[in-house]
Tab-separated table of C-alpha atoms and ligand atoms in Angstrom:
chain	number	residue	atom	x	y	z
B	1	UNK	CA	-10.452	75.357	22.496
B	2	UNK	CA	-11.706	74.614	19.155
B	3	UNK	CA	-8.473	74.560	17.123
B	4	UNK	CA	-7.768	70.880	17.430
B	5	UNK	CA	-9.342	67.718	16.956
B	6	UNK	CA	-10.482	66.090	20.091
B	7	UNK	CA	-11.321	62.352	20.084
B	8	UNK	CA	-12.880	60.952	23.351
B	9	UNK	CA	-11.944	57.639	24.876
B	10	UNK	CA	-14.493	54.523	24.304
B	11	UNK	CA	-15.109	52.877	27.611
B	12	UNK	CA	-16.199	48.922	28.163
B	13	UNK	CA	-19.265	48.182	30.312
B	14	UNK	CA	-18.580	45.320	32.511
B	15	UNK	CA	-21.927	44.019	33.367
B	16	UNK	CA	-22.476	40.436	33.973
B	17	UNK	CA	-25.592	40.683	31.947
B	18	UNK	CA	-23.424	41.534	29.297
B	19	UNK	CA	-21.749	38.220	28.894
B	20	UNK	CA	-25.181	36.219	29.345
B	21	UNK	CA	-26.657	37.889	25.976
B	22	UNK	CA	-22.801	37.930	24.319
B	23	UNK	CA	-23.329	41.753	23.736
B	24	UNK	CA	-20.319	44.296	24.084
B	25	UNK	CA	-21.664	47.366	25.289
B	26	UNK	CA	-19.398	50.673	25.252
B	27	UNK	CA	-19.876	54.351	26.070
B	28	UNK	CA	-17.604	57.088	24.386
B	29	UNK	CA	-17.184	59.600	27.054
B	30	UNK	CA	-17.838	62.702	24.993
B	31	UNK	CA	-19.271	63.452	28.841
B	32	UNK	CA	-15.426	64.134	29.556
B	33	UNK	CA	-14.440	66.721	26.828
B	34	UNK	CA	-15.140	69.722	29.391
B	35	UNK	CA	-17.300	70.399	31.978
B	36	UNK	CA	-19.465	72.817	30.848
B	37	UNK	CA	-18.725	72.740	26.726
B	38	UNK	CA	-19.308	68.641	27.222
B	39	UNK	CA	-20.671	66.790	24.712
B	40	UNK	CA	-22.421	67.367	21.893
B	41	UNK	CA	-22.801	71.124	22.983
B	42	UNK	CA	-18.911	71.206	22.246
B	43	UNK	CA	-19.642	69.277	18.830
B	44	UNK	CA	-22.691	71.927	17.743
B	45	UNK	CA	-20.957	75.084	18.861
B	46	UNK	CA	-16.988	74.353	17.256
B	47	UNK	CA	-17.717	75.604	13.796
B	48	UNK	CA	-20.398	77.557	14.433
B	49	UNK	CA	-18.002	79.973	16.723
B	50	UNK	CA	-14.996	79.170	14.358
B	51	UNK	CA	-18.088	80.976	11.634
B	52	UNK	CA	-19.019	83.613	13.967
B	53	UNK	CA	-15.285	85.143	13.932
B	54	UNK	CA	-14.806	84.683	10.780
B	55	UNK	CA	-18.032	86.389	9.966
B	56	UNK	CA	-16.424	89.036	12.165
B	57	UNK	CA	-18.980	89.077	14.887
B	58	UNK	CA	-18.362	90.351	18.586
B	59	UNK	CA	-21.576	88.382	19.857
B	60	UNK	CA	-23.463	85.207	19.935
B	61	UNK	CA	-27.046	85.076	20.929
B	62	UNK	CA	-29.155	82.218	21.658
B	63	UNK	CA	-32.074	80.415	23.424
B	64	UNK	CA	-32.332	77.945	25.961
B	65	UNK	CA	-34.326	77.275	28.871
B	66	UNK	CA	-33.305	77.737	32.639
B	67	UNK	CA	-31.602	74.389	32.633
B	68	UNK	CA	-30.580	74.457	29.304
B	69	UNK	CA	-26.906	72.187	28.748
B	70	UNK	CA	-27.088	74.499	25.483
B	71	UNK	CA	-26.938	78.192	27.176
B	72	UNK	CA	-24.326	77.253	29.736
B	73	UNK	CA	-22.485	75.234	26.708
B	74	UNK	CA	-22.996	78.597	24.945
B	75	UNK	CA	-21.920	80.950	27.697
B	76	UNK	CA	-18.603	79.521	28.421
B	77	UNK	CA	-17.178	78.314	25.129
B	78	UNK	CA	-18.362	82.133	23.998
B	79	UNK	CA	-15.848	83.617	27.100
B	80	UNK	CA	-13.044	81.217	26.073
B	81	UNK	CA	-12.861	82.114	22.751
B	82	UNK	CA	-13.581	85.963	23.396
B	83	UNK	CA	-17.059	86.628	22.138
B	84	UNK	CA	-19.940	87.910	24.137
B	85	UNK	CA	-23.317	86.149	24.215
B	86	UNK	CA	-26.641	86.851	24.964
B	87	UNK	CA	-29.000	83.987	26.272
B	88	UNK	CA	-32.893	84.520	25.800
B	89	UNK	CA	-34.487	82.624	28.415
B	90	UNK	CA	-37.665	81.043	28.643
B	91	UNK	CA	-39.538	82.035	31.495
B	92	UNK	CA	-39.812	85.831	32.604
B	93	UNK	CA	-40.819	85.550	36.186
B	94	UNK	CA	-36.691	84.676	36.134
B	95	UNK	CA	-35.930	88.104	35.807
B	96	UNK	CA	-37.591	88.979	38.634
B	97	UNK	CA	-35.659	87.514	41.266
B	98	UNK	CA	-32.602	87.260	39.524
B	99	UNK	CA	-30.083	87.103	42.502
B	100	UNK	CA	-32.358	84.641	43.922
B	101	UNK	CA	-32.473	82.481	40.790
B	102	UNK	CA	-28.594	83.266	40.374
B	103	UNK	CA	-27.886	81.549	43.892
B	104	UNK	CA	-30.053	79.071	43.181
B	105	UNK	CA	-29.755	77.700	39.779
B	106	UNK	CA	-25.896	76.574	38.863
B	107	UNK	CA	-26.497	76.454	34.902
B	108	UNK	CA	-27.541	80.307	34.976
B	109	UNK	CA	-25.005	81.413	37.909
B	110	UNK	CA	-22.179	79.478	35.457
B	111	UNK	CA	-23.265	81.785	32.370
B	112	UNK	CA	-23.773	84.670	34.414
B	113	UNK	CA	-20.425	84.173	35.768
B	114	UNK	CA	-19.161	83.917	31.963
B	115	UNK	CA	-20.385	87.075	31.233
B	116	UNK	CA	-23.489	85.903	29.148
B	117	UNK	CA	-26.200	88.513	29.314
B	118	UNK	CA	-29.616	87.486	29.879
B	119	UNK	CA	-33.562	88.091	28.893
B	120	UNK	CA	-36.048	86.634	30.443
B	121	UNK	CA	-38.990	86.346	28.103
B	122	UNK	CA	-42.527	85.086	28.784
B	123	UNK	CA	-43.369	81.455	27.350
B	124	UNK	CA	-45.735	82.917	24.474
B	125	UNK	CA	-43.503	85.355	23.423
B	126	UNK	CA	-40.203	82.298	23.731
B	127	UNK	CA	-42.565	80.052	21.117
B	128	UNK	CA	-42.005	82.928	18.629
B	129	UNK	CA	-38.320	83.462	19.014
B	130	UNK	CA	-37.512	82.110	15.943
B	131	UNK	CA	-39.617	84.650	13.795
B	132	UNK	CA	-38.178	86.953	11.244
B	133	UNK	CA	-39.937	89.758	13.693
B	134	UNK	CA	-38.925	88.797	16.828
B	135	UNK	CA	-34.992	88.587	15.505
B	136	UNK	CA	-35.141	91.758	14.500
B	137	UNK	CA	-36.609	93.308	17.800
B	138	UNK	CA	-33.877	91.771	19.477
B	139	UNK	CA	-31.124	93.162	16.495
B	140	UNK	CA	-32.755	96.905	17.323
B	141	UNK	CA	-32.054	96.191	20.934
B	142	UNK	CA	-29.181	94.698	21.186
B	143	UNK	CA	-27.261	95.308	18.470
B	144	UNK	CA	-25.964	92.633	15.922
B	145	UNK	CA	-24.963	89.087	16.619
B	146	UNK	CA	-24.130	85.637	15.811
B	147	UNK	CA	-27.707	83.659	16.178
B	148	UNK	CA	-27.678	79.768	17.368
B	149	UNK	CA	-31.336	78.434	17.313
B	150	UNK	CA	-32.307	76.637	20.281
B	151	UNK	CA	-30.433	73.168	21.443
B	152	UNK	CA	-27.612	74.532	18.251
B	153	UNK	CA	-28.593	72.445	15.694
B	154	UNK	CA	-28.044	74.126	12.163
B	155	UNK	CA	-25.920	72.527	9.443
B	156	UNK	CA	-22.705	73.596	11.295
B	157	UNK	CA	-23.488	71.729	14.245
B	158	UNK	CA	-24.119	68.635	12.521
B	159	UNK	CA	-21.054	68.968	10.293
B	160	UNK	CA	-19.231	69.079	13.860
B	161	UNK	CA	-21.102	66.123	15.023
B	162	UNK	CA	-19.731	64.483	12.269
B	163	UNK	CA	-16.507	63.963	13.539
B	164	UNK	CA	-17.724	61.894	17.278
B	165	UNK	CA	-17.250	58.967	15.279
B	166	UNK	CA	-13.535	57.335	14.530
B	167	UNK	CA	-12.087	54.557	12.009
B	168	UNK	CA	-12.072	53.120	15.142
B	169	UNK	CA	-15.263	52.751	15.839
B	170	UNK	CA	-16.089	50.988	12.594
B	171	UNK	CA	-15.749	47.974	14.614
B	172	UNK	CA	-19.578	48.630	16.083
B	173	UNK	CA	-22.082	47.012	14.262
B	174	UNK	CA	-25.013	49.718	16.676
B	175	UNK	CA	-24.320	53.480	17.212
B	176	UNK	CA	-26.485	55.448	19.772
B	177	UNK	CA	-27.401	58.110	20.979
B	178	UNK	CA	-30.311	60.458	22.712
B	179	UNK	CA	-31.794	62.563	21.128
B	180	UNK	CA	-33.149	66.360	21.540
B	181	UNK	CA	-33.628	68.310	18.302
B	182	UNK	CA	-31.660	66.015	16.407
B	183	UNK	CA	-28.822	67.681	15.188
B	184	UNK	CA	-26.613	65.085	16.961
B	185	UNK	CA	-27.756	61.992	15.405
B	186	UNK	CA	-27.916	63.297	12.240
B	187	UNK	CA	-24.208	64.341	12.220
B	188	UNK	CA	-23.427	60.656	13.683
B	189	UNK	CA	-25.562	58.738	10.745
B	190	UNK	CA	-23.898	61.084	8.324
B	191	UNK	CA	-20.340	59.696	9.217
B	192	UNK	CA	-20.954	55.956	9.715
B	193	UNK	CA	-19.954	53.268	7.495
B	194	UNK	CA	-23.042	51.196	5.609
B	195	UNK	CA	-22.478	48.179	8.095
B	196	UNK	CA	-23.443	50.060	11.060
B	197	UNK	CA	-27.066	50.719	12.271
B	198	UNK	CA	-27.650	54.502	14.052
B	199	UNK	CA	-30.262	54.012	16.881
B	200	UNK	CA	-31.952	57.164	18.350
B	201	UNK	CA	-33.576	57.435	21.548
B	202	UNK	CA	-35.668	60.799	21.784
B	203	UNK	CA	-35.683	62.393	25.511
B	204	UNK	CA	-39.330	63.715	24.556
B	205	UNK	CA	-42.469	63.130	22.793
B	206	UNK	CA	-41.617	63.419	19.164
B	207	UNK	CA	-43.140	62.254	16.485
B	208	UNK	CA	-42.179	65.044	14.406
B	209	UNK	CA	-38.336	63.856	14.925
B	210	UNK	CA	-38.219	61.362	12.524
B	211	UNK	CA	-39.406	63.378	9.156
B	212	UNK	CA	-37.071	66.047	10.696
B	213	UNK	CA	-34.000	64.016	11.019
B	214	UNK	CA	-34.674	62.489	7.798
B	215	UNK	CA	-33.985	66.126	6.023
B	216	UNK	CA	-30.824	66.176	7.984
B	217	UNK	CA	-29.310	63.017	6.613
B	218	UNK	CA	-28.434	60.996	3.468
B	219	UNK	CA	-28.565	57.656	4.624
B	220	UNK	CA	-31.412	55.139	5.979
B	221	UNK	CA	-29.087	53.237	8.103
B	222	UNK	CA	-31.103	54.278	11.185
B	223	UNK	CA	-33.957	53.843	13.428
B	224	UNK	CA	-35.665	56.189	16.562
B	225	UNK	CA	-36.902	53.733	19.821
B	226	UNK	CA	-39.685	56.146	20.461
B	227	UNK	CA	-40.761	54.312	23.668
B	228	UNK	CA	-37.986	55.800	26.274
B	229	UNK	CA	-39.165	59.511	27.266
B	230	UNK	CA	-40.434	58.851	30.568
B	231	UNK	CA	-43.349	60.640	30.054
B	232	UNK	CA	-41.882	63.801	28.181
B	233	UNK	CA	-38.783	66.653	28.149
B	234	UNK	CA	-37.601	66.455	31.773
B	235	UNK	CA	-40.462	63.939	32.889
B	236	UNK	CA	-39.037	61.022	35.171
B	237	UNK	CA	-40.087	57.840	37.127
B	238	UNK	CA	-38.246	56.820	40.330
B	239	UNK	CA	-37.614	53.951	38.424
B	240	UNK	CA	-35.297	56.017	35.838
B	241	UNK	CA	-33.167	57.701	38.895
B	242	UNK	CA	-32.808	54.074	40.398
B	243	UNK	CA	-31.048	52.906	37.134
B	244	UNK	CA	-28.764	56.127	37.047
B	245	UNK	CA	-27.817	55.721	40.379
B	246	UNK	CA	-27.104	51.769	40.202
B	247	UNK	CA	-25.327	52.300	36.705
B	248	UNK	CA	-23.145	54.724	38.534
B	249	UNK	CA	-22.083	51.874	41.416
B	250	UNK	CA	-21.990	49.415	38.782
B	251	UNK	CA	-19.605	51.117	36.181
B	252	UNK	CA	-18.277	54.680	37.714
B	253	UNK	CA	-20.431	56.010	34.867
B	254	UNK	CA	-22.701	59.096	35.806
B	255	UNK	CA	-25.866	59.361	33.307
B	256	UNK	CA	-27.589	62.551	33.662
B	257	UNK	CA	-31.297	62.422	34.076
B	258	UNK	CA	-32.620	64.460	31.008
B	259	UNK	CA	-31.138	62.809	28.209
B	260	UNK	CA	-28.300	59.718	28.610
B	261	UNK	CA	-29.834	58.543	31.569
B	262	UNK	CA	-32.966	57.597	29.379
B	263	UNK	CA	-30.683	56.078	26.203
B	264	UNK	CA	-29.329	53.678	28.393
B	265	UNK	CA	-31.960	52.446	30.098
B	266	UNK	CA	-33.663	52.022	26.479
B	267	UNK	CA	-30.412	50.306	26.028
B	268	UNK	CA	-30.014	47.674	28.764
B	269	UNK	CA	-34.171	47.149	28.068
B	270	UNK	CA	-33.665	46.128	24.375
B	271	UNK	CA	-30.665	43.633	25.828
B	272	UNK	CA	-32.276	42.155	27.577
B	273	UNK	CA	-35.477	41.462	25.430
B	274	UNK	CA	-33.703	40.154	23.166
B	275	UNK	CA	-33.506	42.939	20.397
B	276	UNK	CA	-29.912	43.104	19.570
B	277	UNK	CA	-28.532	39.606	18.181
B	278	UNK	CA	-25.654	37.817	20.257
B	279	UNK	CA	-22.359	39.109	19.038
B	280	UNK	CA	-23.128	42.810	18.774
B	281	UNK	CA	-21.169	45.676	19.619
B	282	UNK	CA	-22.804	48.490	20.793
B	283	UNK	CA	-21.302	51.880	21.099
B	284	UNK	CA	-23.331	54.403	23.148
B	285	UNK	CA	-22.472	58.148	23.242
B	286	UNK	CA	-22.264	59.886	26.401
B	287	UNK	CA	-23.351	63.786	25.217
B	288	UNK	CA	-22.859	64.832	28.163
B	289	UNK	CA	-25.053	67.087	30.500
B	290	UNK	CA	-23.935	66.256	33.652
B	291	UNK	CA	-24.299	70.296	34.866
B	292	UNK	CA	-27.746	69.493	34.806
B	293	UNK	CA	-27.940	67.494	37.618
B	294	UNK	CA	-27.576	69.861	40.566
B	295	UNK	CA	-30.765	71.636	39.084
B	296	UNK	CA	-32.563	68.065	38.578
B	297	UNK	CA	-31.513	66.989	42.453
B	298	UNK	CA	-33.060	70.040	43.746
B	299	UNK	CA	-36.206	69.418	42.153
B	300	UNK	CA	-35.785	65.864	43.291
B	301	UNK	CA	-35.319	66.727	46.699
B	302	UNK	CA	-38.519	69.419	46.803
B	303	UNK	CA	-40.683	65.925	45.715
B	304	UNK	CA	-39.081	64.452	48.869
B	305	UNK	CA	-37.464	61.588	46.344
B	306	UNK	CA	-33.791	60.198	46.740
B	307	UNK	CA	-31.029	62.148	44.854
B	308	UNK	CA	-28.979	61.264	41.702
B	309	UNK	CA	-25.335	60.071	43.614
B	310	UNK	CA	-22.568	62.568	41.791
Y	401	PLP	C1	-28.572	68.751	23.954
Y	401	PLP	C2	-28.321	67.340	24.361
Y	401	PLP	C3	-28.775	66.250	23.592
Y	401	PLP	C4	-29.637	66.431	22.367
Y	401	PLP	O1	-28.908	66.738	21.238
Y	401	PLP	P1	-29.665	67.086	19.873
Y	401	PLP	O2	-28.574	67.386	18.921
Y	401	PLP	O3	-30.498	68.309	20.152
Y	401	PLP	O4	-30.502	65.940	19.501
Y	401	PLP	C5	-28.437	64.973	23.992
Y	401	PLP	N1	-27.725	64.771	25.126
Y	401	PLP	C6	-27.315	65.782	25.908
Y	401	PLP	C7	-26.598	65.471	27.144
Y	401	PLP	C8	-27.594	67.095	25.548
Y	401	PLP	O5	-27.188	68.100	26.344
């Protein structure tokens, strides 16, 4: 899956809006590249796998949460490409009821079903995982492996971010993108061309993000709106599944709720106050993440709150 370059197709929002503030707004459907590898997950995890066989290793092993776009990401590009993985999970009540959980939650059924194995590990204990003494626990447990940090940014991931971006999409004056841990935006600033600006939209609280991107990248041509989270990781207003849900009738466009969903509506906001001048072409990525949404719509639907429309 990894052996040749894949180059996802820009697509034109038609919103009348649009044409009242003379902006050109696109979205490169990196949402499209595969189901469950979609994205950036796809982007982190190429060269970091293509490393992991060359390094001769049978296994990967990393960390995600019980939603995570990252483990699932992890889970079935490891079966394609015939390596095992291990996915340490936040959360051990998990491992409790696992059949239960398994029925219920699609993201950990889909990496079950891919033959990622799992542990459930209590929240303390998860905040630790990266610790030279927690990875070697795990290395006298389980044996050796390949080890992707949480969300799969390392340098590898960014170099494969690197290559979202095409000559032609020098024609975009304004890149952007959500952002998690960062790894993605860094590998976008790191291939643009000195006209273009690189705007970041963090899913979460995180003022931290900016000093940490900044070690990830060699250029200055970008800027983080820090004023789209929603309230936090995984927070939401009804207002935010309204938008998905009418930018889905509008355009055919599914956002997912976590991470895109918020970009956009940043996005369309900044439009329309004004803070991109007429004439600009925006491209937006799509990273993907639409598996998340059957785990989002249940939670939805336990609040007694209308459902993202799939
Ligand atoms: C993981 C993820 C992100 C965040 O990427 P980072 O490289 O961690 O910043 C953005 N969008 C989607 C859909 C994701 O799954």
């Amino acid at each position: 899956m990894f052996s040749k370059n894949i180059k996802s197709e820009n697509q034109q929002v038609n919103l009348s809006f649009l044409k009242e503030y003379e902006i050109e707004l696109w979205i490169k459907r990196e949402d499209l590249i595969h189901t469950y590898v979609s994205g950036n997950k796809f982007r982190k995890l190429k060269y970091n796998i293509l490393e992991a066989k060359h390094q001769q290793k049978d296994t990967l092993l990393t960390f995600g949460g019980a939603f995570s776009n990252h483990i699932v990401a992890t889970a079935v590009a490891g079966n394609l490409n015939g390596l095992k993985t291990i996915g340490i999970i936040r959360g051990e009540e998990l491992g409790i009821n696992f059949s239960k959980v398994i029925a219920e939650n699609s993201t950990l059924r889909v990496a079950h079903n891919n033959g990622m194995k799992f542990e459930f590990i209590q929240r303390d204990v998860y905040r630790k995982k990266s610790t030279p003494s927690f990875i070697k626990s795990i290395k006298e447990k389980l044996g050796e492996f390949y080890l992707i940090p949480e969300g799969g940014t390392n340098k590898l991931a960014i170099k494969g971010c690197e290559e979202v971006l095409t000559n032609e999409d020098e024609k975009f004056n304004y890149i952007c993108s959500a952002i998690g841990t960062g790894g993605t935006i860094a590998g976008l600033i790191n291939s643009t061309k000195s006209h273009q600006q690189v705007i970041g939209f963090p899913a979460l609280k995180g003022d931290f993000l900016y000093d940490e991107i900044k070690q990830l990248v060699t250029k200055t041509n970008w800027s983080l709106e820090t004023e789209y989270h929603f309230g936090g990781y995984g927070k939401f207003t009804k207002e935010l599944i309204e938008f998905i849900n009418q930018f889905k009738s509008d355009t055919g466009i599914l956002l997912d709720p976590i991470y895109t969903g918020k970009m956009i509506y940043g996005i369309v906001d900044k439009i329309k106050k004004k803070q991109f001048e007429k004439g600009s072409k925006i491209l937006a990525i799509h990273t993907g993440g639409i598996q998340g949404i059957d785990g989002f719509n249940r939670r939805l639907a336990k609040k007694n709150m209308d459902l993202i429309q799939v």
